[in-house]
Amino acid sequence: MNNDTIVMSYVVPADDFTRAGEASSNVKGKLKKMGVPPEIVRKVAIAMYEGEINMVIHATGGTIDVTVSPEEILMVLKDQGPGIENIDLAMQAGYSTAPDNIRSLGFGAGMGLPNMKRYTDEMEIESKLGVGTTVTMKVKMV
Amino acid sequence: MTIEDIREILGAEYVVGEEWKDREVHTACGSDMMSDVLAFMKDQSVLLTGLCNLQVIRTCEMMDIICIVFVRGKLPDEGMIEMAKEKEIAILTSGHRMFSACGMLYEKGLRGGPDYK
Ligand SMILES: Nc1ncnc2c1ncn2[C@@H]1O[C@H](COP(=O)(O)OP(=O)(O)OP(=O)(O)O)[C@@H](O)[C@H]1O
Ligand SMILES: [Mg+2]
């Protein structure tokens, strides 16, 4: 690892469940190549993947910016979807508004946001109904 | 146990990764809900699942899971096979149902890791 700050930006397409996860996969590969410790790579990959899937199944895709610095990895996931009405409720394990067709694809257990919180050192959700959602997560390097 | 041990215990077949058969598996997870799987972070795991789509492979990639067992005889499609090869994830297919497959591996000493907190 060198001391530079690296920024990676992605556009997550709407309505393409098959492609969901491509951005997270790409970040995972790059972090590994940079020599980031495997445990940290895994935490970032899982948290970002859950967020990326949420953007596809609950919103209309969006953008993800990942900033890697010597101290931490910062992920900002932004969408212009319907927004989250009650963030505290959404954060509860088991809470999901996913319809049956999403459940039959293996998502909608209501575990995504709790997982994102568990695997990161800091997480913040900003959401406005009818405007969109921004999820910011940080994983420390040490 | 190894991937090959799992294949033998379940009477399963390789779809991908016979060349990785001697890799050691330490824990297992059985679920059809991917966020359930993603809540479980353990090294060198096997996933048993009845869900068969590309996000199963992606989930395993994120988790560094080394082997997937599709139960109820499910078979992955070409895209899934390609991705599994690229990510070095072995794939087995077994005719057993989820409960039986998990029980057979548990009986032979494979465990599921700590409780969810
Ligand atoms: N980007 C988003 N835009 C709008 N709503 C969201 C977004 N992310 C999460 N939500 C809401 O929060 C709920 C909980 O999200 P969470 O990721 O924990 O569970 P889930 O996606 O429903 O299921 P799982 O993640 O287990 O597959 C969702 O069901 C949805 O109502
Ligand atoms: Mg989710």
PDB file of C-alpha atoms and ligand atoms in Angstrom:
ATOM      1  CA  MET A   1       0.000   0.000   0.000  1.00  0.00           C
ATOM      2  CA  ASN A   2       1.291   3.461  -0.794  1.00  0.00           C
ATOM      3  CA  ASN A   3       0.139   6.752   0.704  1.00  0.00           C
ATOM      4  CA  ASP A   4      -1.969   8.012  -2.169  1.00  0.00           C
ATOM      5  CA  THR A   5      -5.694   8.458  -1.976  1.00  0.00           C
ATOM      6  CA  ILE A   6      -7.497   6.511  -4.689  1.00  0.00           C
ATOM      7  CA  VAL A   7     -11.049   7.174  -5.839  1.00  0.00           C
ATOM      8  CA  MET A   8     -13.178   4.619  -7.694  1.00  0.00           C
ATOM      9  CA  SER A   9     -16.566   5.601  -9.119  1.00  0.00           C
ATOM     10  CA  TYR A  10     -19.345   3.395 -10.419  1.00  0.00           C
ATOM     11  CA  VAL A  11     -22.771   3.740 -11.967  1.00  0.00           C
ATOM     12  CA  VAL A  12     -25.151   0.993 -10.844  1.00  0.00           C
ATOM     13  CA  PRO A  13     -27.757   0.332 -13.556  1.00  0.00           C
ATOM     14  CA  ALA A  14     -31.452   0.170 -12.670  1.00  0.00           C
ATOM     15  CA  ASP A  15     -33.532  -3.000 -13.003  1.00  0.00           C
ATOM     16  CA  ASP A  16     -30.619  -5.257 -13.820  1.00  0.00           C
ATOM     17  CA  PHE A  17     -30.505  -7.807 -11.036  1.00  0.00           C
ATOM     18  CA  THR A  18     -27.961  -9.962 -12.867  1.00  0.00           C
ATOM     19  CA  ARG A  19     -25.431  -7.138 -13.020  1.00  0.00           C
ATOM     20  CA  ALA A  20     -25.961  -6.073  -9.396  1.00  0.00           C
ATOM     21  CA  GLY A  21     -22.714  -6.664  -7.548  1.00  0.00           C
ATOM     22  CA  GLU A  22     -20.379  -5.866 -10.440  1.00  0.00           C
ATOM     23  CA  ALA A  23     -19.172  -2.673  -8.772  1.00  0.00           C
ATOM     24  CA  SER A  24     -18.525  -4.467  -5.464  1.00  0.00           C
ATOM     25  CA  SER A  25     -16.705  -7.236  -7.271  1.00  0.00           C
ATOM     26  CA  ASN A  26     -14.517  -4.703  -9.054  1.00  0.00           C
ATOM     27  CA  VAL A  27     -13.689  -2.903  -5.790  1.00  0.00           C
ATOM     28  CA  LYS A  28     -12.899  -6.188  -4.100  1.00  0.00           C
ATOM     29  CA  GLY A  29     -10.456  -7.126  -6.870  1.00  0.00           C
ATOM     30  CA  LYS A  30      -8.748  -3.733  -6.770  1.00  0.00           C
ATOM     31  CA  LEU A  31      -8.376  -3.672  -2.974  1.00  0.00           C
ATOM     32  CA  LYS A  32      -6.843  -7.145  -3.060  1.00  0.00           C
ATOM     33  CA  LYS A  33      -4.343  -5.993  -5.708  1.00  0.00           C
ATOM     34  CA  MET A  34      -3.465  -2.951  -3.599  1.00  0.00           C
ATOM     35  CA  GLY A  35      -2.533  -5.287  -0.773  1.00  0.00           C
ATOM     36  CA  VAL A  36      -5.335  -4.318   1.643  1.00  0.00           C
ATOM     37  CA  PRO A  37      -5.610  -7.032   4.355  1.00  0.00           C
ATOM     38  CA  PRO A  38      -8.137  -9.767   3.390  1.00  0.00           C
ATOM     39  CA  GLU A  39     -10.375  -9.239   6.455  1.00  0.00           C
ATOM     40  CA  ILE A  40     -10.792  -5.560   5.568  1.00  0.00           C
ATOM     41  CA  VAL A  41     -11.382  -6.355   1.896  1.00  0.00           C
ATOM     42  CA  ARG A  42     -14.114  -8.785   2.905  1.00  0.00           C
ATOM     43  CA  LYS A  43     -15.868  -6.300   5.205  1.00  0.00           C
ATOM     44  CA  VAL A  44     -15.850  -3.619   2.491  1.00  0.00           C
ATOM     45  CA  ALA A  45     -17.024  -6.083  -0.161  1.00  0.00           C
ATOM     46  CA  ILE A  46     -19.943  -7.390   1.919  1.00  0.00           C
ATOM     47  CA  ALA A  47     -21.108  -3.942   3.053  1.00  0.00           C
ATOM     48  CA  MET A  48     -20.867  -2.458  -0.436  1.00  0.00           C
ATOM     49  CA  TYR A  49     -22.556  -5.464  -2.041  1.00  0.00           C
ATOM     50  CA  GLU A  50     -25.544  -5.221   0.338  1.00  0.00           C
ATOM     51  CA  GLY A  51     -25.804  -1.512  -0.474  1.00  0.00           C
ATOM     52  CA  GLU A  52     -25.478  -2.124  -4.201  1.00  0.00           C
ATOM     53  CA  ILE A  53     -28.212  -4.780  -4.131  1.00  0.00           C
ATOM     54  CA  ASN A  54     -30.479  -2.399  -2.173  1.00  0.00           C
ATOM     55  CA  MET A  55     -29.998   0.277  -4.857  1.00  0.00           C
ATOM     56  CA  VAL A  56     -31.171  -2.183  -7.492  1.00  0.00           C
ATOM     57  CA  ILE A  57     -34.079  -3.825  -5.662  1.00  0.00           C
ATOM     58  CA  HIS A  58     -35.430  -0.844  -3.671  1.00  0.00           C
ATOM     59  CA  ALA A  59     -34.373   2.120  -5.846  1.00  0.00           C
ATOM     60  CA  THR A  60     -33.498   2.700  -9.508  1.00  0.00           C
ATOM     61  CA  GLY A  61     -29.770   2.061  -9.406  1.00  0.00           C
ATOM     62  CA  GLY A  62     -27.463   4.952  -8.559  1.00  0.00           C
ATOM     63  CA  THR A  63     -23.813   5.824  -8.081  1.00  0.00           C
ATOM     64  CA  ILE A  64     -21.107   4.521  -5.775  1.00  0.00           C
ATOM     65  CA  ASP A  65     -17.876   6.339  -4.924  1.00  0.00           C
ATOM     66  CA  VAL A  66     -15.165   4.523  -3.004  1.00  0.00           C
ATOM     67  CA  THR A  67     -12.213   6.463  -1.607  1.00  0.00           C
ATOM     68  CA  VAL A  68      -9.233   4.513  -0.357  1.00  0.00           C
ATOM     69  CA  SER A  69      -6.783   6.370   1.860  1.00  0.00           C
ATOM     70  CA  PRO A  70      -4.062   5.007   4.152  1.00  0.00           C
ATOM     71  CA  GLU A  71      -6.415   5.391   7.162  1.00  0.00           C
ATOM     72  CA  GLU A  72      -9.766   4.182   5.870  1.00  0.00           C
ATOM     73  CA  ILE A  73     -12.022   3.133   3.038  1.00  0.00           C
ATOM     74  CA  LEU A  74     -14.979   5.434   2.482  1.00  0.00           C
ATOM     75  CA  MET A  75     -18.033   4.304   0.503  1.00  0.00           C
ATOM     76  CA  VAL A  76     -20.784   6.667  -0.615  1.00  0.00           C
ATOM     77  CA  LEU A  77     -23.845   5.072  -2.242  1.00  0.00           C
ATOM     78  CA  LYS A  78     -26.322   7.497  -3.723  1.00  0.00           C
ATOM     79  CA  ASP A  79     -29.660   6.798  -5.349  1.00  0.00           C
ATOM     80  CA  GLN A  80     -32.683   8.756  -6.564  1.00  0.00           C
ATOM     81  CA  GLY A  81     -35.128   6.077  -5.482  1.00  0.00           C
ATOM     82  CA  PRO A  82     -38.253   6.367  -3.317  1.00  0.00           C
ATOM     83  CA  GLY A  83     -36.336   7.054  -0.092  1.00  0.00           C
ATOM     84  CA  ILE A  84     -36.750   5.350   3.289  1.00  0.00           C
ATOM     85  CA  GLU A  85     -39.693   6.451   5.405  1.00  0.00           C
ATOM     86  CA  ASN A  86     -38.446   5.277   8.802  1.00  0.00           C
ATOM     87  CA  ILE A  87     -34.699   4.690   8.986  1.00  0.00           C
ATOM     88  CA  ASP A  88     -34.761   3.252  12.530  1.00  0.00           C
ATOM     89  CA  LEU A  89     -37.302   0.676  11.439  1.00  0.00           C
ATOM     90  CA  ALA A  90     -35.371  -0.138   8.241  1.00  0.00           C
ATOM     91  CA  MET A  91     -32.249  -0.759  10.336  1.00  0.00           C
ATOM     92  CA  GLN A  92     -33.978  -3.460  12.390  1.00  0.00           C
ATOM     93  CA  ALA A  93     -32.941  -7.007  11.553  1.00  0.00           C
ATOM     94  CA  GLY A  94     -35.812  -8.721   9.744  1.00  0.00           C
ATOM     95  CA  TYR A  95     -37.574  -5.585   8.534  1.00  0.00           C
ATOM     96  CA  SER A  96     -38.131  -5.670   4.795  1.00  0.00           C
ATOM     97  CA  THR A  97     -40.564  -4.248   2.285  1.00  0.00           C
ATOM     98  CA  ALA A  98     -39.241  -6.499  -0.491  1.00  0.00           C
ATOM     99  CA  PRO A  99     -42.033  -8.149  -2.508  1.00  0.00           C
ATOM    100  CA  ASP A 100     -42.274 -11.921  -3.077  1.00  0.00           C
ATOM    101  CA  ASN A 101     -40.548 -11.835  -6.447  1.00  0.00           C
ATOM    102  CA  ILE A 102     -37.445 -10.344  -4.776  1.00  0.00           C
ATOM    103  CA  ARG A 103     -37.627 -12.929  -1.999  1.00  0.00           C
ATOM    104  CA  SER A 104     -37.628 -15.709  -4.563  1.00  0.00           C
ATOM    105  CA  LEU A 105     -34.345 -14.243  -5.858  1.00  0.00           C
ATOM    106  CA  GLY A 106     -32.777 -14.703  -2.407  1.00  0.00           C
ATOM    107  CA  PHE A 107     -33.145 -11.162  -1.039  1.00  0.00           C
ATOM    108  CA  GLY A 108     -35.603  -9.536   1.336  1.00  0.00           C
ATOM    109  CA  ALA A 109     -34.608 -11.079   4.670  1.00  0.00           C
ATOM    110  CA  GLY A 110     -34.239  -7.598   6.125  1.00  0.00           C
ATOM    111  CA  MET A 111     -30.623  -8.287   6.980  1.00  0.00           C
ATOM    112  CA  GLY A 112     -28.826  -6.006   4.511  1.00  0.00           C
ATOM    113  CA  LEU A 113     -28.727  -2.755   6.477  1.00  0.00           C
ATOM    114  CA  PRO A 114     -27.891  -4.536   9.788  1.00  0.00           C
ATOM    115  CA  ASN A 115     -25.063  -6.353   7.964  1.00  0.00           C
ATOM    116  CA  MET A 116     -23.751  -3.076   6.566  1.00  0.00           C
ATOM    117  CA  LYS A 117     -23.689  -1.653  10.085  1.00  0.00           C
ATOM    118  CA  ARG A 118     -21.958  -4.737  11.502  1.00  0.00           C
ATOM    119  CA  TYR A 119     -19.185  -4.878   8.937  1.00  0.00           C
ATOM    120  CA  THR A 120     -18.313  -1.171   8.963  1.00  0.00           C
ATOM    121  CA  ASP A 121     -16.875   1.162  11.595  1.00  0.00           C
ATOM    122  CA  GLU A 122     -19.206   4.024  10.731  1.00  0.00           C
ATOM    123  CA  MET A 123     -22.458   4.162   8.821  1.00  0.00           C
ATOM    124  CA  GLU A 124     -24.865   6.980   8.117  1.00  0.00           C
ATOM    125  CA  ILE A 125     -28.101   7.025   6.125  1.00  0.00           C
ATOM    126  CA  GLU A 126     -29.617  10.181   4.707  1.00  0.00           C
ATOM    127  CA  SER A 127     -32.938   9.723   3.025  1.00  0.00           C
ATOM    128  CA  LYS A 128     -35.812  11.815   1.795  1.00  0.00           C
ATOM    129  CA  LEU A 129     -39.081  10.388   0.529  1.00  0.00           C
ATOM    130  CA  GLY A 130     -39.444  10.896  -3.209  1.00  0.00           C
ATOM    131  CA  VAL A 131     -35.873  12.239  -3.490  1.00  0.00           C
ATOM    132  CA  GLY A 132     -33.498   9.415  -2.706  1.00  0.00           C
ATOM    133  CA  THR A 133     -31.107   7.809  -0.283  1.00  0.00           C
ATOM    134  CA  THR A 134     -27.422   8.266   0.447  1.00  0.00           C
ATOM    135  CA  VAL A 135     -25.593   5.679   2.528  1.00  0.00           C
ATOM    136  CA  THR A 136     -22.103   6.574   3.762  1.00  0.00           C
ATOM    137  CA  MET A 137     -19.898   3.866   5.274  1.00  0.00           C
ATOM    138  CA  LYS A 138     -16.334   3.804   6.569  1.00  0.00           C
ATOM    139  CA  VAL A 139     -14.044   0.877   7.286  1.00  0.00           C
ATOM    140  CA  LYS A 140     -10.820   1.667   9.123  1.00  0.00           C
ATOM    141  CA  MET A 141      -7.580   0.245   7.776  1.00  0.00           C
ATOM    142  CA  VAL A 142      -6.229  -0.985  11.106  1.00  0.00           C
TER     143      VAL A 142
ATOM    144  CA  MET B   1     -12.973 -32.001   5.962  1.00  0.00           C
ATOM    145  CA  THR B   2     -12.173 -31.350   2.302  1.00  0.00           C
ATOM    146  CA  ILE B   3     -14.384 -30.497  -0.649  1.00  0.00           C
ATOM    147  CA  GLU B   4     -13.954 -34.092  -1.802  1.00  0.00           C
ATOM    148  CA  ASP B   5     -15.171 -35.370   1.602  1.00  0.00           C
ATOM    149  CA  ILE B   6     -18.297 -33.252   1.192  1.00  0.00           C
ATOM    150  CA  ARG B   7     -18.860 -34.644  -2.290  1.00  0.00           C
ATOM    151  CA  GLU B   8     -18.538 -38.176  -0.987  1.00  0.00           C
ATOM    152  CA  ILE B   9     -20.757 -37.718   2.089  1.00  0.00           C
ATOM    153  CA  LEU B  10     -23.529 -36.184  -0.016  1.00  0.00           C
ATOM    154  CA  GLY B  11     -23.054 -38.451  -3.023  1.00  0.00           C
ATOM    155  CA  ALA B  12     -22.790 -35.193  -4.956  1.00  0.00           C
ATOM    156  CA  GLU B  13     -21.265 -34.374  -8.334  1.00  0.00           C
ATOM    157  CA  TYR B  14     -18.754 -31.726  -9.356  1.00  0.00           C
ATOM    158  CA  VAL B  15     -20.029 -29.031 -11.668  1.00  0.00           C
ATOM    159  CA  VAL B  16     -16.974 -26.800 -11.191  1.00  0.00           C
ATOM    160  CA  GLY B  17     -13.664 -27.223  -9.417  1.00  0.00           C
ATOM    161  CA  GLU B  18     -12.741 -30.888  -9.181  1.00  0.00           C
ATOM    162  CA  GLU B  19      -9.153 -29.605  -9.278  1.00  0.00           C
ATOM    163  CA  TRP B  20      -9.726 -27.877  -5.902  1.00  0.00           C
ATOM    164  CA  LYS B  21     -11.067 -31.029  -4.224  1.00  0.00           C
ATOM    165  CA  ASP B  22      -8.355 -31.147  -1.569  1.00  0.00           C
ATOM    166  CA  ARG B  23      -9.113 -27.667  -0.225  1.00  0.00           C
ATOM    167  CA  GLU B  24     -10.061 -27.698   3.449  1.00  0.00           C
ATOM    168  CA  VAL B  25     -13.539 -26.575   4.530  1.00  0.00           C
ATOM    169  CA  HIS B  26     -13.877 -25.392   8.147  1.00  0.00           C
ATOM    170  CA  THR B  27     -17.510 -24.325   8.528  1.00  0.00           C
ATOM    171  CA  ALA B  28     -20.823 -24.481   6.717  1.00  0.00           C
ATOM    172  CA  CYS B  29     -23.866 -22.312   6.174  1.00  0.00           C
ATOM    173  CA  GLY B  30     -27.222 -23.391   4.750  1.00  0.00           C
ATOM    174  CA  SER B  31     -29.672 -20.791   3.454  1.00  0.00           C
ATOM    175  CA  ASP B  32     -31.722 -19.606   0.507  1.00  0.00           C
ATOM    176  CA  MET B  33     -31.564 -15.969   1.653  1.00  0.00           C
ATOM    177  CA  MET B  34     -28.328 -14.300   0.621  1.00  0.00           C
ATOM    178  CA  SER B  35     -28.274 -11.639   3.357  1.00  0.00           C
ATOM    179  CA  ASP B  36     -28.507 -14.465   5.863  1.00  0.00           C
ATOM    180  CA  VAL B  37     -25.366 -15.883   4.324  1.00  0.00           C
ATOM    181  CA  LEU B  38     -23.745 -12.449   4.293  1.00  0.00           C
ATOM    182  CA  ALA B  39     -24.332 -12.144   8.048  1.00  0.00           C
ATOM    183  CA  PHE B  40     -21.939 -15.025   8.569  1.00  0.00           C
ATOM    184  CA  MET B  41     -18.231 -14.293   8.279  1.00  0.00           C
ATOM    185  CA  LYS B  42     -15.994 -17.324   8.562  1.00  0.00           C
ATOM    186  CA  ASP B  43     -12.937 -18.551   6.730  1.00  0.00           C
ATOM    187  CA  GLN B  44     -13.010 -21.420   4.260  1.00  0.00           C
ATOM    188  CA  SER B  45     -16.715 -22.128   4.304  1.00  0.00           C
ATOM    189  CA  VAL B  46     -19.131 -24.110   2.224  1.00  0.00           C
ATOM    190  CA  LEU B  47     -22.614 -22.812   1.374  1.00  0.00           C
ATOM    191  CA  LEU B  48     -25.547 -25.188   0.964  1.00  0.00           C
ATOM    192  CA  THR B  49     -28.427 -23.598  -0.907  1.00  0.00           C
ATOM    193  CA  GLY B  50     -31.496 -24.308  -2.978  1.00  0.00           C
ATOM    194  CA  LEU B  51     -31.321 -20.868  -4.592  1.00  0.00           C
ATOM    195  CA  CYS B  52     -29.739 -21.006  -8.015  1.00  0.00           C
ATOM    196  CA  ASN B  53     -28.927 -17.638  -9.593  1.00  0.00           C
ATOM    197  CA  LEU B  54     -25.890 -15.480 -10.319  1.00  0.00           C
ATOM    198  CA  GLN B  55     -26.175 -13.625  -6.996  1.00  0.00           C
ATOM    199  CA  VAL B  56     -25.378 -16.873  -5.166  1.00  0.00           C
ATOM    200  CA  ILE B  57     -21.958 -16.874  -6.847  1.00  0.00           C
ATOM    201  CA  ARG B  58     -21.539 -13.138  -6.170  1.00  0.00           C
ATOM    202  CA  THR B  59     -22.430 -13.625  -2.503  1.00  0.00           C
ATOM    203  CA  CYS B  60     -19.824 -16.372  -2.204  1.00  0.00           C
ATOM    204  CA  GLU B  61     -17.277 -14.193  -3.950  1.00  0.00           C
ATOM    205  CA  MET B  62     -17.813 -11.383  -1.420  1.00  0.00           C
ATOM    206  CA  MET B  63     -17.599 -13.856   1.490  1.00  0.00           C
ATOM    207  CA  ASP B  64     -14.580 -15.796   0.159  1.00  0.00           C
ATOM    208  CA  ILE B  65     -16.701 -18.968   0.353  1.00  0.00           C
ATOM    209  CA  ILE B  66     -14.767 -21.748  -1.393  1.00  0.00           C
ATOM    210  CA  CYS B  67     -17.525 -24.234  -2.241  1.00  0.00           C
ATOM    211  CA  ILE B  68     -21.259 -24.193  -3.052  1.00  0.00           C
ATOM    212  CA  VAL B  69     -23.513 -27.226  -2.770  1.00  0.00           C
ATOM    213  CA  PHE B  70     -26.757 -26.884  -4.712  1.00  0.00           C
ATOM    214  CA  VAL B  71     -29.363 -29.099  -3.085  1.00  0.00           C
ATOM    215  CA  ARG B  72     -32.456 -30.709  -4.667  1.00  0.00           C
ATOM    216  CA  GLY B  73     -30.441 -31.397  -7.824  1.00  0.00           C
ATOM    217  CA  LYS B  74     -30.280 -27.735  -8.882  1.00  0.00           C
ATOM    218  CA  LEU B  75     -27.877 -27.005 -11.730  1.00  0.00           C
ATOM    219  CA  PRO B  76     -26.192 -23.631 -12.362  1.00  0.00           C
ATOM    220  CA  ASP B  77     -26.348 -22.014 -15.798  1.00  0.00           C
ATOM    221  CA  GLU B  78     -23.373 -21.135 -18.043  1.00  0.00           C
ATOM    222  CA  GLY B  79     -22.968 -17.623 -16.623  1.00  0.00           C
ATOM    223  CA  MET B  80     -22.819 -18.940 -13.069  1.00  0.00           C
ATOM    224  CA  ILE B  81     -20.328 -21.643 -14.041  1.00  0.00           C
ATOM    225  CA  GLU B  82     -18.084 -19.090 -15.764  1.00  0.00           C
ATOM    226  CA  MET B  83     -18.115 -16.771 -12.755  1.00  0.00           C
ATOM    227  CA  ALA B  84     -17.429 -19.610 -10.327  1.00  0.00           C
ATOM    228  CA  LYS B  85     -14.415 -20.731 -12.381  1.00  0.00           C
ATOM    229  CA  GLU B  86     -13.075 -17.194 -12.497  1.00  0.00           C
ATOM    230  CA  LYS B  87     -13.487 -16.753  -8.726  1.00  0.00           C
ATOM    231  CA  GLU B  88     -12.233 -20.273  -7.945  1.00  0.00           C
ATOM    232  CA  ILE B  89     -15.405 -21.401  -6.213  1.00  0.00           C
ATOM    233  CA  ALA B  90     -16.107 -25.130  -6.450  1.00  0.00           C
ATOM    234  CA  ILE B  91     -19.705 -26.134  -7.236  1.00  0.00           C
ATOM    235  CA  LEU B  92     -21.318 -29.425  -6.295  1.00  0.00           C
ATOM    236  CA  THR B  93     -24.843 -30.573  -6.987  1.00  0.00           C
ATOM    237  CA  SER B  94     -26.670 -33.025  -4.740  1.00  0.00           C
ATOM    238  CA  GLY B  95     -30.072 -34.619  -5.015  1.00  0.00           C
ATOM    239  CA  HIS B  96     -30.665 -34.338  -1.253  1.00  0.00           C
ATOM    240  CA  ARG B  97     -32.966 -31.762   0.263  1.00  0.00           C
ATOM    241  CA  MET B  98     -31.495 -28.975   2.409  1.00  0.00           C
ATOM    242  CA  PHE B  99     -32.293 -30.516   5.806  1.00  0.00           C
ATOM    243  CA  SER B 100     -30.868 -33.902   4.912  1.00  0.00           C
ATOM    244  CA  ALA B 101     -27.728 -32.513   3.261  1.00  0.00           C
ATOM    245  CA  CYS B 102     -26.967 -30.284   6.278  1.00  0.00           C
ATOM    246  CA  GLY B 103     -27.634 -33.152   8.677  1.00  0.00           C
ATOM    247  CA  MET B 104     -25.343 -35.531   6.836  1.00  0.00           C
ATOM    248  CA  LEU B 105     -22.444 -33.073   6.978  1.00  0.00           C
ATOM    249  CA  TYR B 106     -23.156 -32.197  10.621  1.00  0.00           C
ATOM    250  CA  GLU B 107     -23.110 -35.866  11.521  1.00  0.00           C
ATOM    251  CA  LYS B 108     -19.621 -36.132  10.048  1.00  0.00           C
ATOM    252  CA  GLY B 109     -18.408 -33.263  12.216  1.00  0.00           C
ATOM    253  CA  LEU B 110     -18.898 -30.136  10.084  1.00  0.00           C
ATOM    254  CA  ARG B 111     -20.218 -27.196  12.138  1.00  0.00           C
ATOM    255  CA  GLY B 112     -21.952 -23.914  11.460  1.00  0.00           C
ATOM    256  CA  GLY B 113     -19.937 -21.402  13.442  1.00  0.00           C
ATOM    257  CA  PRO B 114     -21.102 -19.259  16.380  1.00  0.00           C
ATOM    258  CA  ASP B 115     -24.659 -18.004  16.972  1.00  0.00           C
ATOM    259  CA  TYR B 116     -25.763 -14.774  15.335  1.00  0.00           C
ATOM    260  CA  LYS B 117     -25.464 -11.792  17.663  1.00  0.00           C
TER     261      LYS B 117
HETATM  262  N1  LIG C   1     -31.664   2.371  -1.196  1.00  0.00           N
HETATM  263  C1  LIG C   1     -32.871   2.200  -0.661  1.00  0.00           C
HETATM  264  N2  LIG C   1     -33.929   2.914  -1.129  1.00  0.00           N
HETATM  265  C2  LIG C   1     -35.166   2.745  -0.596  1.00  0.00           C
HETATM  266  N3  LIG C   1     -35.453   1.901   0.404  1.00  0.00           N
HETATM  267  C3  LIG C   1     -34.445   1.169   0.914  1.00  0.00           C
HETATM  268  C4  LIG C   1     -33.105   1.280   0.420  1.00  0.00           C
HETATM  269  N4  LIG C   1     -32.318   0.453   1.136  1.00  0.00           N
HETATM  270  C5  LIG C   1     -33.112  -0.153   2.038  1.00  0.00           C
HETATM  271  N5  LIG C   1     -34.394   0.281   1.910  1.00  0.00           N
HETATM  272  C6  LIG C   1     -35.555  -0.114   2.755  1.00  0.00           C
HETATM  273  O1  LIG C   1     -35.077  -0.662   3.977  1.00  0.00           O
HETATM  274  C7  LIG C   1     -35.556  -2.002   4.128  1.00  0.00           C
HETATM  275  C8  LIG C   1     -34.499  -2.840   4.853  1.00  0.00           C
HETATM  276  O2  LIG C   1     -33.329  -2.956   4.031  1.00  0.00           O
HETATM  277  P1  LIG C   1     -32.379  -4.233   4.221  1.00  0.00           P
HETATM  278  O3  LIG C   1     -31.281  -4.148   3.225  1.00  0.00           O
HETATM  279  O4  LIG C   1     -32.009  -4.333   5.650  1.00  0.00           O
HETATM  280  O5  LIG C   1     -33.363  -5.446   3.897  1.00  0.00           O
HETATM  281  P2  LIG C   1     -33.879  -5.975   2.483  1.00  0.00           P
HETATM  282  O6  LIG C   1     -33.081  -5.368   1.386  1.00  0.00           O
HETATM  283  O7  LIG C   1     -35.341  -5.792   2.425  1.00  0.00           O
HETATM  284  O8  LIG C   1     -33.550  -7.531   2.591  1.00  0.00           O
HETATM  285  P3  LIG C   1     -32.071  -8.189   2.525  1.00  0.00           P
HETATM  286  O9  LIG C   1     -31.072  -7.073   2.573  1.00  0.00           O
HETATM  287  O10 LIG C   1     -31.999  -9.089   3.704  1.00  0.00           O
HETATM  288  O11 LIG C   1     -32.024  -8.920   1.236  1.00  0.00           O
HETATM  289  C9  LIG C   1     -35.873  -2.464   2.729  1.00  0.00           C
HETATM  290  O12 LIG C   1     -36.799  -3.524   2.694  1.00  0.00           O
HETATM  291  C10 LIG C   1     -36.423  -1.176   2.109  1.00  0.00           C
HETATM  292  O13 LIG C   1     -37.753  -0.945   2.536  1.00  0.00           O
HETATM  293 MG    MG C   2     -31.002  -5.365   1.435  1.00  0.00          MG
END
